[in-house]
Amino acid sequence: MKLAQIVITAIALSTVSFGAISAELLTKEALKENPEMYTKIGTIVTDGEMAPSDAKEELSKKADEKGGEFFVVTSADTDRKIHATADVYKKK
């Protein structure tokens, strides 16, 4: 569990610039503060990524493909490679 929290934190704190990627990482806390502002439109998964920044980029790209504006990482695991799951949201 602690490893998953480390990976989620690393993804959230990644400072890599993604100019062409529009879906943004939204924290669980931010979602809980204003849940009425967002509509869940799906779930996405990434695996096989080697770095947290690559996982974040892949999740953002998949969220874009679903038409989402935001994604919230719901789980993450590392067993040589990063596997992460996220829910995709749009603003209401």
PDB file of N, CA and C in Angstrom:
ATOM      1  N   MET A   1       0.828  -1.189   0.000  1.00  0.00           N
ATOM      2  CA  MET A   1       0.000   0.000   0.000  1.00  0.00           C
ATOM      3  C   MET A   1       0.868   1.247   0.000  1.00  0.00           C
ATOM      4  N   LYS A   2       1.942   1.224   0.801  1.00  0.00           N
ATOM      5  CA  LYS A   2       2.821   2.386   0.876  1.00  0.00           C
ATOM      6  C   LYS A   2       3.476   2.647  -0.479  1.00  0.00           C
ATOM      7  N   LEU A   3       3.841   1.595  -1.203  1.00  0.00           N
ATOM      8  CA  LEU A   3       4.458   1.751  -2.512  1.00  0.00           C
ATOM      9  C   LEU A   3       3.488   2.420  -3.483  1.00  0.00           C
ATOM     10  N   ALA A   4       2.216   2.040  -3.421  1.00  0.00           N
ATOM     11  CA  ALA A   4       1.210   2.653  -4.290  1.00  0.00           C
ATOM     12  C   ALA A   4       1.086   4.145  -3.995  1.00  0.00           C
ATOM     13  N   GLN A   5       1.136   4.520  -2.724  1.00  0.00           N
ATOM     14  CA  GLN A   5       1.055   5.933  -2.364  1.00  0.00           C
ATOM     15  C   GLN A   5       2.272   6.691  -2.889  1.00  0.00           C
ATOM     16  N   ILE A   6       3.425   6.072  -2.841  1.00  0.00           N
ATOM     17  CA  ILE A   6       4.640   6.708  -3.361  1.00  0.00           C
ATOM     18  C   ILE A   6       4.518   6.937  -4.859  1.00  0.00           C
ATOM     19  N   VAL A   7       4.022   5.931  -5.574  1.00  0.00           N
ATOM     20  CA  VAL A   7       3.869   6.062  -7.023  1.00  0.00           C
ATOM     21  C   VAL A   7       2.853   7.140  -7.360  1.00  0.00           C
ATOM     22  N   ILE A   8       1.730   7.162  -6.652  1.00  0.00           N
ATOM     23  CA  ILE A   8       0.703   8.179  -6.900  1.00  0.00           C
ATOM     24  C   ILE A   8       1.266   9.573  -6.639  1.00  0.00           C
ATOM     25  N   THR A   9       2.009   9.707  -5.561  1.00  0.00           N
ATOM     26  CA  THR A   9       2.624  10.990  -5.245  1.00  0.00           C
ATOM     27  C   THR A   9       3.622  11.392  -6.319  1.00  0.00           C
ATOM     28  N   ALA A  10       4.413  10.439  -6.774  1.00  0.00           N
ATOM     29  CA  ALA A  10       5.395  10.735  -7.819  1.00  0.00           C
ATOM     30  C   ALA A  10       4.713  11.186  -9.099  1.00  0.00           C
ATOM     31  N   ILE A  11       3.608  10.535  -9.449  1.00  0.00           N
ATOM     32  CA  ILE A  11       2.863  10.934 -10.637  1.00  0.00           C
ATOM     33  C   ILE A  11       2.311  12.345 -10.456  1.00  0.00           C
ATOM     34  N   ALA A  12       1.751  12.602  -9.285  1.00  0.00           N
ATOM     35  CA  ALA A  12       1.152  13.911  -9.019  1.00  0.00           C
ATOM     36  C   ALA A  12       2.181  15.028  -9.019  1.00  0.00           C
ATOM     37  N   LEU A  13       3.373  14.741  -8.555  1.00  0.00           N
ATOM     38  CA  LEU A  13       4.399  15.770  -8.443  1.00  0.00           C
ATOM     39  C   LEU A  13       5.321  15.853  -9.656  1.00  0.00           C
ATOM     40  N   SER A  14       5.039  15.053 -10.644  1.00  0.00           N
ATOM     41  CA  SER A  14       5.867  15.064 -11.843  1.00  0.00           C
ATOM     42  C   SER A  14       5.879  16.468 -12.448  1.00  0.00           C
ATOM     43  N   THR A  15       7.047  16.930 -12.804  1.00  0.00           N
ATOM     44  CA  THR A  15       7.169  18.292 -13.324  1.00  0.00           C
ATOM     45  C   THR A  15       7.407  18.326 -14.823  1.00  0.00           C
ATOM     46  N   VAL A  16       7.149  17.246 -15.503  1.00  0.00           N
ATOM     47  CA  VAL A  16       7.334  17.191 -16.945  1.00  0.00           C
ATOM     48  C   VAL A  16       6.241  18.002 -17.610  1.00  0.00           C
ATOM     49  N   SER A  17       6.599  18.774 -18.602  1.00  0.00           N
ATOM     50  CA  SER A  17       5.632  19.600 -19.311  1.00  0.00           C
ATOM     51  C   SER A  17       4.974  18.801 -20.424  1.00  0.00           C
ATOM     52  N   PHE A  18       3.658  18.888 -20.516  1.00  0.00           N
ATOM     53  CA  PHE A  18       2.901  18.201 -21.547  1.00  0.00           C
ATOM     54  C   PHE A  18       2.064  19.231 -22.297  1.00  0.00           C
ATOM     55  N   GLY A  19       2.673  19.991 -23.187  1.00  0.00           N
ATOM     56  CA  GLY A  19       1.997  21.066 -23.869  1.00  0.00           C
ATOM     57  C   GLY A  19       0.777  20.640 -24.667  1.00  0.00           C
ATOM     58  N   ALA A  20       0.833  19.492 -25.340  1.00  0.00           N
ATOM     59  CA  ALA A  20      -0.251  19.082 -26.206  1.00  0.00           C
ATOM     60  C   ALA A  20      -1.307  18.258 -25.473  1.00  0.00           C
ATOM     61  N   ILE A  21      -1.045  17.880 -24.257  1.00  0.00           N
ATOM     62  CA  ILE A  21      -1.968  17.037 -23.512  1.00  0.00           C
ATOM     63  C   ILE A  21      -2.861  17.924 -22.660  1.00  0.00           C
ATOM     64  N   SER A  22      -4.164  17.717 -22.794  1.00  0.00           N
ATOM     65  CA  SER A  22      -5.067  18.621 -22.100  1.00  0.00           C
ATOM     66  C   SER A  22      -5.663  18.054 -20.815  1.00  0.00           C
ATOM     67  N   ALA A  23      -5.860  16.745 -20.714  1.00  0.00           N
ATOM     68  CA  ALA A  23      -6.457  16.196 -19.499  1.00  0.00           C
ATOM     69  C   ALA A  23      -5.490  16.385 -18.335  1.00  0.00           C
ATOM     70  N   GLU A  24      -6.008  16.900 -17.236  1.00  0.00           N
ATOM     71  CA  GLU A  24      -5.177  17.223 -16.079  1.00  0.00           C
ATOM     72  C   GLU A  24      -5.384  16.221 -14.955  1.00  0.00           C
ATOM     73  N   LEU A  25      -4.327  16.007 -14.199  1.00  0.00           N
ATOM     74  CA  LEU A  25      -4.403  15.180 -13.009  1.00  0.00           C
ATOM     75  C   LEU A  25      -5.173  15.933 -11.938  1.00  0.00           C
ATOM     76  N   LEU A  26      -6.191  15.305 -11.398  1.00  0.00           N
ATOM     77  CA  LEU A  26      -7.003  15.882 -10.331  1.00  0.00           C
ATOM     78  C   LEU A  26      -6.806  15.004  -9.105  1.00  0.00           C
ATOM     79  N   THR A  27      -6.530  15.613  -7.969  1.00  0.00           N
ATOM     80  CA  THR A  27      -6.328  14.821  -6.754  1.00  0.00           C
ATOM     81  C   THR A  27      -7.667  14.346  -6.206  1.00  0.00           C
ATOM     82  N   LYS A  28      -7.626  13.268  -5.448  1.00  0.00           N
ATOM     83  CA  LYS A  28      -8.838  12.764  -4.807  1.00  0.00           C
ATOM     84  C   LYS A  28      -9.421  13.818  -3.872  1.00  0.00           C
ATOM     85  N   GLU A  29      -8.546  14.564  -3.214  1.00  0.00           N
ATOM     86  CA  GLU A  29      -8.992  15.607  -2.292  1.00  0.00           C
ATOM     87  C   GLU A  29      -9.758  16.704  -3.020  1.00  0.00           C
ATOM     88  N   ALA A  30      -9.243  17.130  -4.170  1.00  0.00           N
ATOM     89  CA  ALA A  30      -9.918  18.172  -4.946  1.00  0.00           C
ATOM     90  C   ALA A  30     -11.279  17.689  -5.441  1.00  0.00           C
ATOM     91  N   LEU A  31     -11.350  16.419  -5.820  1.00  0.00           N
ATOM     92  CA  LEU A  31     -12.624  15.853  -6.249  1.00  0.00           C
ATOM     93  C   LEU A  31     -13.612  15.809  -5.094  1.00  0.00           C
ATOM     94  N   LYS A  32     -13.145  15.446  -3.908  1.00  0.00           N
ATOM     95  CA  LYS A  32     -14.030  15.370  -2.737  1.00  0.00           C
ATOM     96  C   LYS A  32     -14.532  16.747  -2.305  1.00  0.00           C
ATOM     97  N   GLU A  33     -13.736  17.795  -2.549  1.00  0.00           N
ATOM     98  CA  GLU A  33     -14.145  19.151  -2.175  1.00  0.00           C
ATOM     99  C   GLU A  33     -15.315  19.646  -3.003  1.00  0.00           C
ATOM    100  N   ASN A  34     -15.351  19.278  -4.287  1.00  0.00           N
ATOM    101  CA  ASN A  34     -16.401  19.755  -5.192  1.00  0.00           C
ATOM    102  C   ASN A  34     -16.901  18.640  -6.104  1.00  0.00           C
ATOM    103  N   PRO A  35     -17.446  17.573  -5.555  1.00  0.00           N
ATOM    104  CA  PRO A  35     -17.863  16.452  -6.408  1.00  0.00           C
ATOM    105  C   PRO A  35     -18.984  16.816  -7.376  1.00  0.00           C
ATOM    106  N   GLU A  36     -19.773  17.822  -7.021  1.00  0.00           N
ATOM    107  CA  GLU A  36     -20.878  18.219  -7.892  1.00  0.00           C
ATOM    108  C   GLU A  36     -20.412  18.898  -9.175  1.00  0.00           C
ATOM    109  N   MET A  37     -19.139  19.250  -9.247  1.00  0.00           N
ATOM    110  CA  MET A  37     -18.595  19.920 -10.432  1.00  0.00           C
ATOM    111  C   MET A  37     -18.180  18.955 -11.540  1.00  0.00           C
ATOM    112  N   TYR A  38     -18.102  17.651 -11.227  1.00  0.00           N
ATOM    113  CA  TYR A  38     -17.535  16.688 -12.163  1.00  0.00           C
ATOM    114  C   TYR A  38     -18.482  15.535 -12.450  1.00  0.00           C
ATOM    115  N   THR A  39     -18.389  15.016 -13.663  1.00  0.00           N
ATOM    116  CA  THR A  39     -19.126  13.842 -14.075  1.00  0.00           C
ATOM    117  C   THR A  39     -18.129  12.783 -14.516  1.00  0.00           C
ATOM    118  N   LYS A  40     -18.217  11.594 -13.920  1.00  0.00           N
ATOM    119  CA  LYS A  40     -17.334  10.500 -14.311  1.00  0.00           C
ATOM    120  C   LYS A  40     -17.790   9.949 -15.652  1.00  0.00           C
ATOM    121  N   ILE A  41     -16.825   9.797 -16.585  1.00  0.00           N
ATOM    122  CA  ILE A  41     -17.180   9.301 -17.915  1.00  0.00           C
ATOM    123  C   ILE A  41     -16.480   7.989 -18.265  1.00  0.00           C
ATOM    124  N   GLY A  42     -15.649   7.480 -17.370  1.00  0.00           N
ATOM    125  CA  GLY A  42     -15.001   6.210 -17.672  1.00  0.00           C
ATOM    126  C   GLY A  42     -13.805   5.939 -16.786  1.00  0.00           C
ATOM    127  N   THR A  43     -13.135   4.841 -17.083  1.00  0.00           N
ATOM    128  CA  THR A  43     -11.950   4.413 -16.363  1.00  0.00           C
ATOM    129  C   THR A  43     -10.869   4.061 -17.376  1.00  0.00           C
ATOM    130  N   ILE A  44      -9.628   4.368 -17.044  1.00  0.00           N
ATOM    131  CA  ILE A  44      -8.511   4.076 -17.925  1.00  0.00           C
ATOM    132  C   ILE A  44      -7.422   3.338 -17.153  1.00  0.00           C
ATOM    133  N   VAL A  45      -6.568   2.643 -17.885  1.00  0.00           N
ATOM    134  CA  VAL A  45      -5.484   1.863 -17.288  1.00  0.00           C
ATOM    135  C   VAL A  45      -4.230   2.060 -18.128  1.00  0.00           C
ATOM    136  N   THR A  46      -3.102   2.108 -17.461  1.00  0.00           N
ATOM    137  CA  THR A  46      -1.828   2.104 -18.148  1.00  0.00           C
ATOM    138  C   THR A  46      -0.940   1.077 -17.474  1.00  0.00           C
ATOM    139  N   ASP A  47      -0.145   0.402 -18.262  1.00  0.00           N
ATOM    140  CA  ASP A  47       0.831  -0.526 -17.690  1.00  0.00           C
ATOM    141  C   ASP A  47       2.024  -0.626 -18.626  1.00  0.00           C
ATOM    142  N   GLY A  48       3.096  -1.090 -18.094  1.00  0.00           N
ATOM    143  CA  GLY A  48       4.304  -1.225 -18.886  1.00  0.00           C
ATOM    144  C   GLY A  48       5.158   0.026 -18.940  1.00  0.00           C
ATOM    145  N   GLU A  49       4.743   1.072 -18.237  1.00  0.00           N
ATOM    146  CA  GLU A  49       5.527   2.304 -18.212  1.00  0.00           C
ATOM    147  C   GLU A  49       6.686   2.143 -17.229  1.00  0.00           C
ATOM    148  N   MET A  50       7.792   2.773 -17.527  1.00  0.00           N
ATOM    149  CA  MET A  50       8.979   2.637 -16.698  1.00  0.00           C
ATOM    150  C   MET A  50       9.140   3.774 -15.692  1.00  0.00           C
ATOM    151  N   ALA A  51       8.572   4.933 -15.965  1.00  0.00           N
ATOM    152  CA  ALA A  51       8.747   6.097 -15.089  1.00  0.00           C
ATOM    153  C   ALA A  51       7.378   6.694 -14.745  1.00  0.00           C
ATOM    154  N   PRO A  52       7.257   7.285 -13.559  1.00  0.00           N
ATOM    155  CA  PRO A  52       5.989   7.920 -13.197  1.00  0.00           C
ATOM    156  C   PRO A  52       5.530   8.973 -14.213  1.00  0.00           C
ATOM    157  N   SER A  53       6.457   9.725 -14.751  1.00  0.00           N
ATOM    158  CA  SER A  53       6.078  10.753 -15.729  1.00  0.00           C
ATOM    159  C   SER A  53       5.507  10.127 -16.998  1.00  0.00           C
ATOM    160  N   ASP A  54       6.023   8.953 -17.395  1.00  0.00           N
ATOM    161  CA  ASP A  54       5.481   8.254 -18.561  1.00  0.00           C
ATOM    162  C   ASP A  54       4.070   7.753 -18.283  1.00  0.00           C
ATOM    163  N   ALA A  55       3.842   7.262 -17.068  1.00  0.00           N
ATOM    164  CA  ALA A  55       2.512   6.789 -16.689  1.00  0.00           C
ATOM    165  C   ALA A  55       1.526   7.957 -16.695  1.00  0.00           C
ATOM    166  N   LYS A  56       1.936   9.103 -16.161  1.00  0.00           N
ATOM    167  CA  LYS A  56       1.071  10.284 -16.145  1.00  0.00           C
ATOM    168  C   LYS A  56       0.729  10.724 -17.568  1.00  0.00           C
ATOM    169  N   GLU A  57       1.708  10.735 -18.431  1.00  0.00           N
ATOM    170  CA  GLU A  57       1.487  11.131 -19.824  1.00  0.00           C
ATOM    171  C   GLU A  57       0.513  10.169 -20.513  1.00  0.00           C
ATOM    172  N   GLU A  58       0.697   8.872 -20.291  1.00  0.00           N
ATOM    173  CA  GLU A  58      -0.181   7.877 -20.900  1.00  0.00           C
ATOM    174  C   GLU A  58      -1.611   7.998 -20.378  1.00  0.00           C
ATOM    175  N   LEU A  59      -1.774   8.190 -19.071  1.00  0.00           N
ATOM    176  CA  LEU A  59      -3.114   8.362 -18.506  1.00  0.00           C
ATOM    177  C   LEU A  59      -3.786   9.612 -19.069  1.00  0.00           C
ATOM    178  N   SER A  60      -3.040  10.688 -19.186  1.00  0.00           N
ATOM    179  CA  SER A  60      -3.595  11.926 -19.728  1.00  0.00           C
ATOM    180  C   SER A  60      -4.029  11.741 -21.177  1.00  0.00           C
ATOM    181  N   LYS A  61      -3.214  11.057 -21.949  1.00  0.00           N
ATOM    182  CA  LYS A  61      -3.534  10.800 -23.358  1.00  0.00           C
ATOM    183  C   LYS A  61      -4.811   9.963 -23.473  1.00  0.00           C
ATOM    184  N   LYS A  62      -4.920   8.923 -22.648  1.00  0.00           N
ATOM    185  CA  LYS A  62      -6.111   8.069 -22.689  1.00  0.00           C
ATOM    186  C   LYS A  62      -7.351   8.819 -22.217  1.00  0.00           C
ATOM    187  N   ALA A  63      -7.194   9.699 -21.241  1.00  0.00           N
ATOM    188  CA  ALA A  63      -8.315  10.529 -20.790  1.00  0.00           C
ATOM    189  C   ALA A  63      -8.780  11.444 -21.918  1.00  0.00           C
ATOM    190  N   ASP A  64      -7.827  12.018 -22.643  1.00  0.00           N
ATOM    191  CA  ASP A  64      -8.169  12.854 -23.800  1.00  0.00           C
ATOM    192  C   ASP A  64      -8.979  12.061 -24.821  1.00  0.00           C
ATOM    193  N   GLU A  65      -8.536  10.839 -25.088  1.00  0.00           N
ATOM    194  CA  GLU A  65      -9.211  10.001 -26.081  1.00  0.00           C
ATOM    195  C   GLU A  65     -10.653   9.692 -25.673  1.00  0.00           C
ATOM    196  N   LYS A  66     -10.933   9.635 -24.382  1.00  0.00           N
ATOM    197  CA  LYS A  66     -12.292   9.397 -23.879  1.00  0.00           C
ATOM    198  C   LYS A  66     -13.112  10.685 -23.826  1.00  0.00           C
ATOM    199  N   GLY A  67     -12.468  11.814 -24.104  1.00  0.00           N
ATOM    200  CA  GLY A  67     -13.165  13.093 -24.048  1.00  0.00           C
ATOM    201  C   GLY A  67     -13.152  13.724 -22.669  1.00  0.00           C
ATOM    202  N   GLY A  68     -12.260  13.248 -21.804  1.00  0.00           N
ATOM    203  CA  GLY A  68     -12.183  13.765 -20.444  1.00  0.00           C
ATOM    204  C   GLY A  68     -11.314  15.003 -20.320  1.00  0.00           C
ATOM    205  N   GLU A  69     -11.570  15.753 -19.274  1.00  0.00           N
ATOM    206  CA  GLU A  69     -10.778  16.937 -18.957  1.00  0.00           C
ATOM    207  C   GLU A  69      -9.838  16.682 -17.790  1.00  0.00           C
ATOM    208  N   PHE A  70     -10.208  15.708 -16.945  1.00  0.00           N
ATOM    209  CA  PHE A  70      -9.443  15.408 -15.732  1.00  0.00           C
ATOM    210  C   PHE A  70      -9.372  13.902 -15.535  1.00  0.00           C
ATOM    211  N   PHE A  71      -8.348  13.459 -14.792  1.00  0.00           N
ATOM    212  CA  PHE A  71      -8.288  12.068 -14.377  1.00  0.00           C
ATOM    213  C   PHE A  71      -7.801  12.008 -12.936  1.00  0.00           C
ATOM    214  N   VAL A  72      -8.332  11.040 -12.201  1.00  0.00           N
ATOM    215  CA  VAL A  72      -7.990  10.842 -10.801  1.00  0.00           C
ATOM    216  C   VAL A  72      -7.405   9.439 -10.671  1.00  0.00           C
ATOM    217  N   VAL A  73      -6.151   9.338 -10.248  1.00  0.00           N
ATOM    218  CA  VAL A  73      -5.506   8.040 -10.082  1.00  0.00           C
ATOM    219  C   VAL A  73      -6.177   7.324  -8.914  1.00  0.00           C
ATOM    220  N   THR A  74      -6.672   6.122  -9.183  1.00  0.00           N
ATOM    221  CA  THR A  74      -7.358   5.348  -8.146  1.00  0.00           C
ATOM    222  C   THR A  74      -6.497   4.223  -7.595  1.00  0.00           C
ATOM    223  N   SER A  75      -5.523   3.764  -8.373  1.00  0.00           N
ATOM    224  CA  SER A  75      -4.602   2.748  -7.882  1.00  0.00           C
ATOM    225  C   SER A  75      -3.334   2.775  -8.716  1.00  0.00           C
ATOM    226  N   ALA A  76      -2.268   2.316  -8.090  1.00  0.00           N
ATOM    227  CA  ALA A  76      -0.983   2.238  -8.792  1.00  0.00           C
ATOM    228  C   ALA A  76      -0.167   1.124  -8.160  1.00  0.00           C
ATOM    229  N   ASP A  77       0.640   0.476  -8.975  1.00  0.00           N
ATOM    230  CA  ASP A  77       1.461  -0.625  -8.494  1.00  0.00           C
ATOM    231  C   ASP A  77       2.732  -0.674  -9.333  1.00  0.00           C
ATOM    232  N   THR A  78       3.796  -1.085  -8.713  1.00  0.00           N
ATOM    233  CA  THR A  78       5.040  -1.276  -9.438  1.00  0.00           C
ATOM    234  C   THR A  78       5.562  -2.680  -9.197  1.00  0.00           C
ATOM    235  N   ASP A  79       5.777  -3.380 -10.250  1.00  0.00           N
ATOM    236  CA  ASP A  79       6.431  -4.677 -10.212  1.00  0.00           C
ATOM    237  C   ASP A  79       7.323  -4.688 -11.436  1.00  0.00           C
ATOM    238  N   ARG A  80       8.416  -3.965 -11.324  1.00  0.00           N
ATOM    239  CA  ARG A  80       9.365  -3.692 -12.407  1.00  0.00           C
ATOM    240  C   ARG A  80       8.862  -2.598 -13.344  1.00  0.00           C
ATOM    241  N   LYS A  81       7.567  -2.555 -13.598  1.00  0.00           N
ATOM    242  CA  LYS A  81       6.971  -1.524 -14.437  1.00  0.00           C
ATOM    243  C   LYS A  81       5.757  -0.963 -13.707  1.00  0.00           C
ATOM    244  N   ILE A  82       5.358   0.244 -14.081  1.00  0.00           N
ATOM    245  CA  ILE A  82       4.243   0.912 -13.408  1.00  0.00           C
ATOM    246  C   ILE A  82       2.923   0.512 -14.043  1.00  0.00           C
ATOM    247  N   HIS A  83       1.968   0.182 -13.200  1.00  0.00           N
ATOM    248  CA  HIS A  83       0.589  -0.105 -13.610  1.00  0.00           C
ATOM    249  C   HIS A  83      -0.293   0.854 -12.812  1.00  0.00           C
ATOM    250  N   ALA A  84      -1.117   1.624 -13.502  1.00  0.00           N
ATOM    251  CA  ALA A  84      -1.984   2.582 -12.814  1.00  0.00           C
ATOM    252  C   ALA A  84      -3.379   2.564 -13.428  1.00  0.00           C
ATOM    253  N   THR A  85      -4.356   2.826 -12.572  1.00  0.00           N
ATOM    254  CA  THR A  85      -5.751   2.929 -12.981  1.00  0.00           C
ATOM    255  C   THR A  85      -6.255   4.305 -12.567  1.00  0.00           C
ATOM    256  N   ALA A  86      -7.095   4.903 -13.416  1.00  0.00           N
ATOM    257  CA  ALA A  86      -7.629   6.234 -13.099  1.00  0.00           C
ATOM    258  C   ALA A  86      -9.059   6.351 -13.606  1.00  0.00           C
ATOM    259  N   ASP A  87      -9.844   7.162 -12.915  1.00  0.00           N
ATOM    260  CA  ASP A  87     -11.186   7.513 -13.371  1.00  0.00           C
ATOM    261  C   ASP A  87     -11.088   8.809 -14.155  1.00  0.00           C
ATOM    262  N   VAL A  88     -11.891   8.913 -15.206  1.00  0.00           N
ATOM    263  CA  VAL A  88     -11.875  10.079 -16.084  1.00  0.00           C
ATOM    264  C   VAL A  88     -13.129  10.913 -15.822  1.00  0.00           C
ATOM    265  N   TYR A  89     -12.950  12.234 -15.754  1.00  0.00           N
ATOM    266  CA  TYR A  89     -14.054  13.149 -15.443  1.00  0.00           C
ATOM    267  C   TYR A  89     -14.114  14.314 -16.434  1.00  0.00           C
ATOM    268  N   LYS A  90     -15.333  14.846 -16.563  1.00  0.00           N
ATOM    269  CA  LYS A  90     -15.573  16.106 -17.271  1.00  0.00           C
ATOM    270  C   LYS A  90     -16.246  17.039 -16.294  1.00  0.00           C
ATOM    271  N   LYS A  91     -16.086  18.330 -16.511  1.00  0.00           N
ATOM    272  CA  LYS A  91     -16.839  19.291 -15.719  1.00  0.00           C
ATOM    273  C   LYS A  91     -18.285  19.280 -16.188  1.00  0.00           C
ATOM    274  N   LYS A  92     -19.183  19.459 -15.211  1.00  0.00           N
ATOM    275  CA  LYS A  92     -20.620  19.502 -15.546  1.00  0.00           C
ATOM    276  C   LYS A  92     -20.961  20.803 -16.211  1.00  0.00           C
TER     277      LYS A  92
END
